[in-house]
mmCIF file with all atom_site columns, C-alpha atoms in Angstrom:
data_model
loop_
_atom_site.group_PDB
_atom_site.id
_atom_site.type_symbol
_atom_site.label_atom_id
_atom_site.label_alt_id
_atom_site.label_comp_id
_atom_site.label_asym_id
_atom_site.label_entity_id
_atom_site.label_seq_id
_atom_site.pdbx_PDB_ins_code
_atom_site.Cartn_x
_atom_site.Cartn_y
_atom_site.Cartn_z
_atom_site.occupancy
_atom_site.B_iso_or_equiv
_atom_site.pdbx_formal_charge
_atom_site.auth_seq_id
_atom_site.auth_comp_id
_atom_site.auth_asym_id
_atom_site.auth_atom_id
_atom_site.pdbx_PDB_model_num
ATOM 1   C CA . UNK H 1 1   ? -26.124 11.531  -5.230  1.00 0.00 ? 298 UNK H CA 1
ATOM 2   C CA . UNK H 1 2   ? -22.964 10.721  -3.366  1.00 0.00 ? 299 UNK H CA 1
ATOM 3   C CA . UNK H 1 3   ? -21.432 13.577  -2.044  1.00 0.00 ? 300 UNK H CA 1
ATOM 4   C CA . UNK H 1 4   ? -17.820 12.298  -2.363  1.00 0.00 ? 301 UNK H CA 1
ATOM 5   C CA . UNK H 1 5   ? -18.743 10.717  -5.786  1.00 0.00 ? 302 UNK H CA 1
ATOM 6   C CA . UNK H 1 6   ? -19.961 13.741  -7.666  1.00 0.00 ? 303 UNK H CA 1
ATOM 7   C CA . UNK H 1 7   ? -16.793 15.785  -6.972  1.00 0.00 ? 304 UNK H CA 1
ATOM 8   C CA . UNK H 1 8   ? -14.414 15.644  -10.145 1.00 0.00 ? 305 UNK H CA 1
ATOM 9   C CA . UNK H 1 9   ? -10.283 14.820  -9.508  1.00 0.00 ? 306 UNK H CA 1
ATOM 10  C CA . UNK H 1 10  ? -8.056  17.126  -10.490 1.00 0.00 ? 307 UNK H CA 1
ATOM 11  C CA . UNK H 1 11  ? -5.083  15.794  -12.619 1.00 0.00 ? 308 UNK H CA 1
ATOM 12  C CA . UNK H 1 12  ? -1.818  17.277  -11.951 1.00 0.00 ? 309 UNK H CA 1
ATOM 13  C CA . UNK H 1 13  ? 0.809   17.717  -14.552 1.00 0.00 ? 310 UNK H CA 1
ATOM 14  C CA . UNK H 1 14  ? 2.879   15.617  -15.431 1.00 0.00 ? 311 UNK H CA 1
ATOM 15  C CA . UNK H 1 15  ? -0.338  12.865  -14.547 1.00 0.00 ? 312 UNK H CA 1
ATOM 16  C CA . UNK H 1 16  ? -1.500  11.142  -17.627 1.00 0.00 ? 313 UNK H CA 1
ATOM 17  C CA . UNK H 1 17  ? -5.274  9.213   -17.310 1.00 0.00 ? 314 UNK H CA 1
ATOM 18  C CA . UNK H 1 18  ? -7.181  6.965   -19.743 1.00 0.00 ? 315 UNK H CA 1
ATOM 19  C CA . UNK H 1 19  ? -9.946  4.447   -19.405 1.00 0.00 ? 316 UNK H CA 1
ATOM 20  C CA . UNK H 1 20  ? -10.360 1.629   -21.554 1.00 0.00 ? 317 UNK H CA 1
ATOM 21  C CA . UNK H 1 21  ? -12.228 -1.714  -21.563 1.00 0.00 ? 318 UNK H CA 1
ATOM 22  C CA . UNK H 1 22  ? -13.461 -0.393  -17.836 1.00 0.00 ? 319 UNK H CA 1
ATOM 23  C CA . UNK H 1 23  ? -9.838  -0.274  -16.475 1.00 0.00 ? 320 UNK H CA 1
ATOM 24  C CA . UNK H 1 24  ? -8.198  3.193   -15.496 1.00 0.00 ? 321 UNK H CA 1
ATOM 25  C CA . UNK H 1 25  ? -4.618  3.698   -16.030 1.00 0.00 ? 322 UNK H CA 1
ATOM 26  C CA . UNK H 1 26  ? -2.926  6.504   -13.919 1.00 0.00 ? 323 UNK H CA 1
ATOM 27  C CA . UNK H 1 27  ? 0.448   7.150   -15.497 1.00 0.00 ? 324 UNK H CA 1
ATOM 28  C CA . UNK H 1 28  ? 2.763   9.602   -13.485 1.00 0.00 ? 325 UNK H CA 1
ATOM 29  C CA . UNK H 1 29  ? 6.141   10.315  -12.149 1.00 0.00 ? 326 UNK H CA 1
ATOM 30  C CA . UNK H 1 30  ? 6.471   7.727   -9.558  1.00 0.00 ? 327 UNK H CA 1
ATOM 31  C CA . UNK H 1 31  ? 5.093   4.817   -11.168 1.00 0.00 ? 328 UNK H CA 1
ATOM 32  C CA . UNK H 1 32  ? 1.521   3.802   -13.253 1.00 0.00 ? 329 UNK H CA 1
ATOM 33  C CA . UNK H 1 33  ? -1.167  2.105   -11.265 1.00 0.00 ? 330 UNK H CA 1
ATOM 34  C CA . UNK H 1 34  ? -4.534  0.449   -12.859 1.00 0.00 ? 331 UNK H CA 1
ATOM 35  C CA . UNK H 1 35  ? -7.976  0.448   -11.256 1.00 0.00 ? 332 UNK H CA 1
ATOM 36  C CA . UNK H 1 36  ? -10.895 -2.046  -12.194 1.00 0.00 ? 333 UNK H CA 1
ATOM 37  C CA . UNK H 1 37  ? -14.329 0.112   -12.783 1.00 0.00 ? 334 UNK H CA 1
ATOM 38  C CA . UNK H 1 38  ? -17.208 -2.209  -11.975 1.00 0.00 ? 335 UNK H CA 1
ATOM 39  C CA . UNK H 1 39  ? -20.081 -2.292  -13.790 1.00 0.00 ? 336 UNK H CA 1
ATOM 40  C CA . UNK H 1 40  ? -22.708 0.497   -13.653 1.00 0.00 ? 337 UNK H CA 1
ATOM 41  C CA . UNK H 1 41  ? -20.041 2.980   -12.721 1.00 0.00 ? 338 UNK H CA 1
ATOM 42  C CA . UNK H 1 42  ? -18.594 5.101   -16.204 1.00 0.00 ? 339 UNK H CA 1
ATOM 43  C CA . UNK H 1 43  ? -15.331 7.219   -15.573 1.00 0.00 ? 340 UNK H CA 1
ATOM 44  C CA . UNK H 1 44  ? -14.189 9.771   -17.849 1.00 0.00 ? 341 UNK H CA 1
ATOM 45  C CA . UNK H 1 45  ? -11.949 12.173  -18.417 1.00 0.00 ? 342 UNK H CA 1
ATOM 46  C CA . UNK H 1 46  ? -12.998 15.802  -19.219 1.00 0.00 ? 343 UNK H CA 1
ATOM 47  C CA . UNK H 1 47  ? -10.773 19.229  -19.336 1.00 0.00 ? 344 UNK H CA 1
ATOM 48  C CA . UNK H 1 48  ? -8.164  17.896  -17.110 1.00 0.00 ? 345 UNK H CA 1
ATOM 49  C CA . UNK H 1 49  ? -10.513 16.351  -14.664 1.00 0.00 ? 346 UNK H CA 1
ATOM 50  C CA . UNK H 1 50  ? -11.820 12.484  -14.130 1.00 0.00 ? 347 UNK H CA 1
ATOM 51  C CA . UNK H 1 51  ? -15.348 12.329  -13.777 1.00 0.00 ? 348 UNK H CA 1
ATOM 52  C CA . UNK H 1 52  ? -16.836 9.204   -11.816 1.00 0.00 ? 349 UNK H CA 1
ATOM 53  C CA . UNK H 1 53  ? -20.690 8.730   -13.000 1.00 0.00 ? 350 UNK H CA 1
ATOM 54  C CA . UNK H 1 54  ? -23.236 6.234   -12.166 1.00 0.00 ? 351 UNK H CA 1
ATOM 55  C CA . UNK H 1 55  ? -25.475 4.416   -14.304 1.00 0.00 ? 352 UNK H CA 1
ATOM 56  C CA . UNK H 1 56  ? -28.273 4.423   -12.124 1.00 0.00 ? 353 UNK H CA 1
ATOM 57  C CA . UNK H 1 57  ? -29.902 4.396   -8.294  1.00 0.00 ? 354 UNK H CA 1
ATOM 58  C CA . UNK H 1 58  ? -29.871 1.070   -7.406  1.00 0.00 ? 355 UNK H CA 1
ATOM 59  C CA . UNK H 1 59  ? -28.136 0.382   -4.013  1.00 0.00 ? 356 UNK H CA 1
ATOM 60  C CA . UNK H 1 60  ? -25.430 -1.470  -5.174  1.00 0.00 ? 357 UNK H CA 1
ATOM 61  C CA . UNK H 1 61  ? -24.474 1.173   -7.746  1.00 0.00 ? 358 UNK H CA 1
ATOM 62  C CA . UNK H 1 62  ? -24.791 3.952   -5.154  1.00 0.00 ? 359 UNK H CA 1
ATOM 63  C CA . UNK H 1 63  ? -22.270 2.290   -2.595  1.00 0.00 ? 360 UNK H CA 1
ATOM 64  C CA . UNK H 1 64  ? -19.844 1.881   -5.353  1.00 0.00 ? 361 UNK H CA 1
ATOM 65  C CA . UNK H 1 65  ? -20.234 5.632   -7.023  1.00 0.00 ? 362 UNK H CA 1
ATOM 66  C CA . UNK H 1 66  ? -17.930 7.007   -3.611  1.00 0.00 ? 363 UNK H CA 1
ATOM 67  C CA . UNK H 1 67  ? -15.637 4.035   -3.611  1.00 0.00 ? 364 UNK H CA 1
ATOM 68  C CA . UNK H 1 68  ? -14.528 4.328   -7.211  1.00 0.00 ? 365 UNK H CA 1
ATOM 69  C CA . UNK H 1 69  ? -14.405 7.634   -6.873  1.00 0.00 ? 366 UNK H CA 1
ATOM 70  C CA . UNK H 1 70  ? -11.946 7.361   -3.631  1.00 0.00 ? 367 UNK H CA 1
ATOM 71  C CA . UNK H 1 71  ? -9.920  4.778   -5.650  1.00 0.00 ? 368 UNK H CA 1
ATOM 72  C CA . UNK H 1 72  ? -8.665  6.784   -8.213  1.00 0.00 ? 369 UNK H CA 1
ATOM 73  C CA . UNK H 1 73  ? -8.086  10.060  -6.372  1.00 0.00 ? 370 UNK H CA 1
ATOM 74  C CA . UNK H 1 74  ? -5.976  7.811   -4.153  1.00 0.00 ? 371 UNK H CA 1
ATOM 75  C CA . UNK H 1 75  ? -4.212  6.278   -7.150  1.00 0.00 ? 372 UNK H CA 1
ATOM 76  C CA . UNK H 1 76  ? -3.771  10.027  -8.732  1.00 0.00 ? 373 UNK H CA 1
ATOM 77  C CA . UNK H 1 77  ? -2.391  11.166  -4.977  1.00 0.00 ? 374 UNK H CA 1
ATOM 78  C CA . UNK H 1 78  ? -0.147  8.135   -5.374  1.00 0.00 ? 375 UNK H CA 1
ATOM 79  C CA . UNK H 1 79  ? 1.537   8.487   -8.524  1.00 0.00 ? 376 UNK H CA 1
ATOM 80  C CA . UNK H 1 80  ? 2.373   11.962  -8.112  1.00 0.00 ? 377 UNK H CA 1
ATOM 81  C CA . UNK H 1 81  ? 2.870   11.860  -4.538  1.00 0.00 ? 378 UNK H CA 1
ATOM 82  C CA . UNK H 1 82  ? 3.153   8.414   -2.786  1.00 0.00 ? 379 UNK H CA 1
ATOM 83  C CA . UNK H 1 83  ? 2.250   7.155   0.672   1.00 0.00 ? 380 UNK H CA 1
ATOM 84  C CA . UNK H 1 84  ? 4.746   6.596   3.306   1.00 0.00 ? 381 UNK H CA 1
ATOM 85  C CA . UNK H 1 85  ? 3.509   4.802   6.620   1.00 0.00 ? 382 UNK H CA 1
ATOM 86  C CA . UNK H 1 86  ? 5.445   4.708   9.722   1.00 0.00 ? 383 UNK H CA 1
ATOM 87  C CA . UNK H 1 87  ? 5.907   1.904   12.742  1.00 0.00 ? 384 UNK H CA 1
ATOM 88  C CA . UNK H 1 88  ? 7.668   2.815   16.215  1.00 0.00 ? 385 UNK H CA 1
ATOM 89  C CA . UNK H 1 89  ? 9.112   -0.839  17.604  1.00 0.00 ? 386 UNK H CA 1
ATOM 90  C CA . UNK H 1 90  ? 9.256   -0.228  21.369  1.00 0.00 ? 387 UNK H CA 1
ATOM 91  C CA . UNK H 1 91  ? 11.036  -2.288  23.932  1.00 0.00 ? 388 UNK H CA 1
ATOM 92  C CA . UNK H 1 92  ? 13.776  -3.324  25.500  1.00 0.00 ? 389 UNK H CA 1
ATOM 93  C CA . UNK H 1 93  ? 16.018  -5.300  22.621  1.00 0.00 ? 390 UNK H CA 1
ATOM 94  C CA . UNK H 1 94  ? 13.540  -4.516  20.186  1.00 0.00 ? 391 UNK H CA 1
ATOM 95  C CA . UNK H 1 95  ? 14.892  -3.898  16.776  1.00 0.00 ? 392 UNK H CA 1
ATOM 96  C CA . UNK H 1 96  ? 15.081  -4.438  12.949  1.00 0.00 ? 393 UNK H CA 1
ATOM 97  C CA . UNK H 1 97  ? 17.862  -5.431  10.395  1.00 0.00 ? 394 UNK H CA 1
ATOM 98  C CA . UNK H 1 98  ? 17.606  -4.037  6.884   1.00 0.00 ? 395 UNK H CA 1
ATOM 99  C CA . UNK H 1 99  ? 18.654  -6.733  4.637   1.00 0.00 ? 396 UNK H CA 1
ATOM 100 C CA . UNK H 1 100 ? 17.784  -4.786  1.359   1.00 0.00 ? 397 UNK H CA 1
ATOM 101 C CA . UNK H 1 101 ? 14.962  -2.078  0.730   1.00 0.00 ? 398 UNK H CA 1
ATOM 102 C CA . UNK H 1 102 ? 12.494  -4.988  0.386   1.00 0.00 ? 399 UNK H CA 1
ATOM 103 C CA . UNK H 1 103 ? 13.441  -7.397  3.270   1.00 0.00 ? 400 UNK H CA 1
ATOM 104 C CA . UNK H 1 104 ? 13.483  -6.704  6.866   1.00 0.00 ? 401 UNK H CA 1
ATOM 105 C CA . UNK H 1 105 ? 14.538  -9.024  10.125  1.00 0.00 ? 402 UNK H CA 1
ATOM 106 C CA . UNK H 1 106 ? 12.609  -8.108  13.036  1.00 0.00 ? 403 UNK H CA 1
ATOM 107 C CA . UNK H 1 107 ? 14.217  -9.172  16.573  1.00 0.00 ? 404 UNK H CA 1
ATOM 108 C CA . UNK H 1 108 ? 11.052  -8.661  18.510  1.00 0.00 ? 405 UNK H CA 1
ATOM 109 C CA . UNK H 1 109 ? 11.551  -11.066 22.169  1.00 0.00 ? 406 UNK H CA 1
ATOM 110 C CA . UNK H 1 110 ? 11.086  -13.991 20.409  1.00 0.00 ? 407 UNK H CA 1
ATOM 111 C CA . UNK H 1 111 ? 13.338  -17.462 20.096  1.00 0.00 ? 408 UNK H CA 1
ATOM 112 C CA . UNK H 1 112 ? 13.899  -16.834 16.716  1.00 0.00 ? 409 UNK H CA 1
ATOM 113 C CA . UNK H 1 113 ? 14.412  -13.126 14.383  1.00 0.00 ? 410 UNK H CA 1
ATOM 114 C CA . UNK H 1 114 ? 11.177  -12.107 12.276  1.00 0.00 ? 411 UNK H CA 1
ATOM 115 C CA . UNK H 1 115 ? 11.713  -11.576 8.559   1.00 0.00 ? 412 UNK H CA 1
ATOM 116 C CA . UNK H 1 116 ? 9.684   -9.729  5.828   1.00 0.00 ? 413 UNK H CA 1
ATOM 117 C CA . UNK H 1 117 ? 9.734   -9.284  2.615   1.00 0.00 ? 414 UNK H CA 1
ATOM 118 C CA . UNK H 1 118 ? 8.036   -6.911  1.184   1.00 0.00 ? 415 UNK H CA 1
ATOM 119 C CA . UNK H 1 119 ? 5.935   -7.046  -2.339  1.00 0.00 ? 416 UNK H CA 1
ATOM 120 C CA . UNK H 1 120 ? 6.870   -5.369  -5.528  1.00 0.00 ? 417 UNK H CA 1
ATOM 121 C CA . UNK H 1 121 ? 6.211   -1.352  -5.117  1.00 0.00 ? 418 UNK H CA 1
ATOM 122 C CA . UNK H 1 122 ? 7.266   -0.819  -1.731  1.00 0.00 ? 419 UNK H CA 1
ATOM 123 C CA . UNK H 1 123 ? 10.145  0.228   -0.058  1.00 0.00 ? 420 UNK H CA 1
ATOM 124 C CA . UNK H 1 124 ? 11.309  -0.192  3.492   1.00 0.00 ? 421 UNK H CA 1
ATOM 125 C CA . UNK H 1 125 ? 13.426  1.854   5.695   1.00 0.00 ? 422 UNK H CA 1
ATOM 126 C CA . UNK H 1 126 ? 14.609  1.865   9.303   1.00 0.00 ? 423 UNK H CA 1
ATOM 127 C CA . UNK H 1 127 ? 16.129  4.595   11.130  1.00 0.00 ? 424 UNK H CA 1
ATOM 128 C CA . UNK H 1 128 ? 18.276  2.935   14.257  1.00 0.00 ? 425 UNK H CA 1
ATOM 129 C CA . UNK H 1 129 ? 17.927  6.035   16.377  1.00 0.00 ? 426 UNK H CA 1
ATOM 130 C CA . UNK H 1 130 ? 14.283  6.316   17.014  1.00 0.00 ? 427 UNK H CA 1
ATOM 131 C CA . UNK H 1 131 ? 13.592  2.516   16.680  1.00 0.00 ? 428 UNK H CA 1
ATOM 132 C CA . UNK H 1 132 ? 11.532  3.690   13.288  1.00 0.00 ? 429 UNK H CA 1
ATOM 133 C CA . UNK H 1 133 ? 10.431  1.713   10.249  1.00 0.00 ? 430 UNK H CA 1
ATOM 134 C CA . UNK H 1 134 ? 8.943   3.996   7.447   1.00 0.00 ? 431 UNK H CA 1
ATOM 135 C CA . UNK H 1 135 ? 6.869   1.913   4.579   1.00 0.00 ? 432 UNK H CA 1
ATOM 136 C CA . UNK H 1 136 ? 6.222   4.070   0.944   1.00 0.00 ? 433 UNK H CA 1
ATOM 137 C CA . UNK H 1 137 ? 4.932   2.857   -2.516  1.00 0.00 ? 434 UNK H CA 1
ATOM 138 C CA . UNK H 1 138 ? 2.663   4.497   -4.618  1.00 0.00 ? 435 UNK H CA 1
ATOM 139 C CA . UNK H 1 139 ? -0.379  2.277   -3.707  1.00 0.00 ? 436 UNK H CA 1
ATOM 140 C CA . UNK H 1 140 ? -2.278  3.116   -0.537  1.00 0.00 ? 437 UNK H CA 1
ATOM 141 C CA . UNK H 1 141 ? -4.228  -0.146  -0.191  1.00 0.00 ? 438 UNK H CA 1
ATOM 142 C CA . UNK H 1 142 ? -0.386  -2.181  -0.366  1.00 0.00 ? 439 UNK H CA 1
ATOM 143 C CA . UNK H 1 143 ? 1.240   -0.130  2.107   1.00 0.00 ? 440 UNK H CA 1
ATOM 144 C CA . UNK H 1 144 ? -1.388  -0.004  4.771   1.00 0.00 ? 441 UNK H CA 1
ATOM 145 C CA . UNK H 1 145 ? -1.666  -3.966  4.424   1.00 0.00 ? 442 UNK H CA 1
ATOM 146 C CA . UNK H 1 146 ? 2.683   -4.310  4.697   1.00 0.00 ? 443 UNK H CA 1
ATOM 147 C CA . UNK H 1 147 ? 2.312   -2.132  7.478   1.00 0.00 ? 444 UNK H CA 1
ATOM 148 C CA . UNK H 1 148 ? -0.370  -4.086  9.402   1.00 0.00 ? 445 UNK H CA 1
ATOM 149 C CA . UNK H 1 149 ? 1.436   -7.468  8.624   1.00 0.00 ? 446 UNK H CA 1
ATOM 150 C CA . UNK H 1 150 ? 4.948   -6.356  10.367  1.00 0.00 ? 447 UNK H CA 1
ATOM 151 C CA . UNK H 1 151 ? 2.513   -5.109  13.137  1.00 0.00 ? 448 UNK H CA 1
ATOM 152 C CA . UNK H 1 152 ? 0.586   -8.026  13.553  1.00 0.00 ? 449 UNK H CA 1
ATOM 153 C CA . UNK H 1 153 ? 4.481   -9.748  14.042  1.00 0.00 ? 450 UNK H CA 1
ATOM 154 C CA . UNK H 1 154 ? 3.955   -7.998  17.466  1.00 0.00 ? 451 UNK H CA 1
ATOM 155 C CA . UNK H 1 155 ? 1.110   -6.017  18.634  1.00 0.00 ? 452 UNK H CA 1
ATOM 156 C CA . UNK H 1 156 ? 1.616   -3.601  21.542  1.00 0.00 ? 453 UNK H CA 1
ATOM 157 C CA . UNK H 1 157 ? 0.763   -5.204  24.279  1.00 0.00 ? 454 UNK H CA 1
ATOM 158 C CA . UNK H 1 158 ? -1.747  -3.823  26.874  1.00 0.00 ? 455 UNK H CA 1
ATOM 159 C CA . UNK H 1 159 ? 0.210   -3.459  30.252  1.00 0.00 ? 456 UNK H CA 1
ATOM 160 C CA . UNK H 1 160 ? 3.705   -2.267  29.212  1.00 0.00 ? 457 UNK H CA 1
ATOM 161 C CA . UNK H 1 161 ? 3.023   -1.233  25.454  1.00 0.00 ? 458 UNK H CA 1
ATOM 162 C CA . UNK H 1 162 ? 5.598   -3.416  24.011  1.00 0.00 ? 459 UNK H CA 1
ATOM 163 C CA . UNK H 1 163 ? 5.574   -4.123  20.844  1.00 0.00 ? 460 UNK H CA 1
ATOM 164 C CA . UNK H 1 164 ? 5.293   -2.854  16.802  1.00 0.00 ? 461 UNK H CA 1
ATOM 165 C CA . UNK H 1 165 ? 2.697   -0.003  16.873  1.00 0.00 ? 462 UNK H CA 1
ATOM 166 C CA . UNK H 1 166 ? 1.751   2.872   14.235  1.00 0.00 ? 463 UNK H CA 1
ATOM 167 C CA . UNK H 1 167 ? 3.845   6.051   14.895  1.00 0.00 ? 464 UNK H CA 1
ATOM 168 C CA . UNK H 1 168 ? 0.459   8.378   15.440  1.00 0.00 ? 465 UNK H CA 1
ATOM 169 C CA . UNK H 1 169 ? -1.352  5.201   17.610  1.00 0.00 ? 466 UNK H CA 1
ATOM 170 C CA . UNK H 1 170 ? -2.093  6.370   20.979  1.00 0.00 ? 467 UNK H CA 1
ATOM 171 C CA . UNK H 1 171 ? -2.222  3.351   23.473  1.00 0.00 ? 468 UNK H CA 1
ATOM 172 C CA . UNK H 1 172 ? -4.247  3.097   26.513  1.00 0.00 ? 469 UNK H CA 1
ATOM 173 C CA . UNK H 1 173 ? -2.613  1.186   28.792  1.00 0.00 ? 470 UNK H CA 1
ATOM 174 C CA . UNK H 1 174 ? -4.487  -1.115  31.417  1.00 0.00 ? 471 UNK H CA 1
ATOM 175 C CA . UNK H 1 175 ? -3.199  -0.963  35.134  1.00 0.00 ? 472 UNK H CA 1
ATOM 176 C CA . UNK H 1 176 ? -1.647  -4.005  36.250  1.00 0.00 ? 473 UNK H CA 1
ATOM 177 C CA . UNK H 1 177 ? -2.294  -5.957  39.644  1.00 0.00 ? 474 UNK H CA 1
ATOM 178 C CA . UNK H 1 178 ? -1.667  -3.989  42.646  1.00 0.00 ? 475 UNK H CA 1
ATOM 179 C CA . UNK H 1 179 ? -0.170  -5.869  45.909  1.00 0.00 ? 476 UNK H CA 1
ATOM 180 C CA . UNK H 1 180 ? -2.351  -6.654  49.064  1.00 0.00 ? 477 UNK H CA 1
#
């Protein structure tokens, strides 16, 4: 049996869960998210705990029992608590514009500014000082993909480390040419 899979998720107060029609609804103080069970996989909801099961031991059951299970703690984590993400823009006239909490201009070296708008759910905000854009919404999946698309505006680079990078990414940085 999975070893993630078999451990029940506690539900916080103030966290309301139900399944129905094999769709979970997490209800809580930041927002309601729903998660799709596939089939062969049967949630429930016992004593203040959800309870992932599987139907039975075929491979394609058994990779899905730890998934679904990872799913909805992440979706319980995220109504109660959120997820934030964070991006470090480094360089030399690098810097972002906050147009609203949802749309971002990115000045990055190029011709022309960078802008983003972000999806429904997520919030954007940019401290000036430290050159810092912090993502949060409630679903993990949606801010870890925001956050790779403004990155992928401008990867670090190898040689100087230019660029949009993830606050706790640690860059190795090749050595350039050396002179004769």
């Amino acid at each position: 049996m999975s070893r993630i899979g078999r451990n029940p998720i506690p539900i916080p107060k103030g966290v309301q869960v139900s399944v129905a029609d094999g769709v979970v609804h997490v209800k809580g103080p930041k927002g309601e998210l729903k998660q799709l069970v596939p089939t062969g996989i049967s949630v429930a909801v016992e004593d203040e705990k959800v309870v992932v099961k599987r139907g039975g031991d075929e491979p394609d059951v058994r990779a899905l029992h730890g998934l679904v299970r990872a799913l909805l703690a992440n979706a319980v984590s995220g109504v109660t608590a959120g997820f934030k993400r964070e991006l470090d823009i480094v360089g030399v006239g690098f810097k972002a514009e906050l147009k609203n909490p949802r749309e971002i201009v990115l000045s990055l070296g190029f011709s022309h500014p960078v802008v983003y708008k972000a999806p429904e759910g997520i919030a954007i905000s940019y401290d000036s000082k430290a050159n810092r854009l912090t993502i949060e919404g409630i679903d993990k999946q949606q801010v870890g993909e925001v956050a790779a698309e403004i990155r992928s505006a401008r990867p670090p680079d190898a040689y100087k480390g230019k660029g949009v990078k993830y606050a706790d990414e640690v860059l190795k940085l090749k050595a350039g040419k050396t002179g004769a």
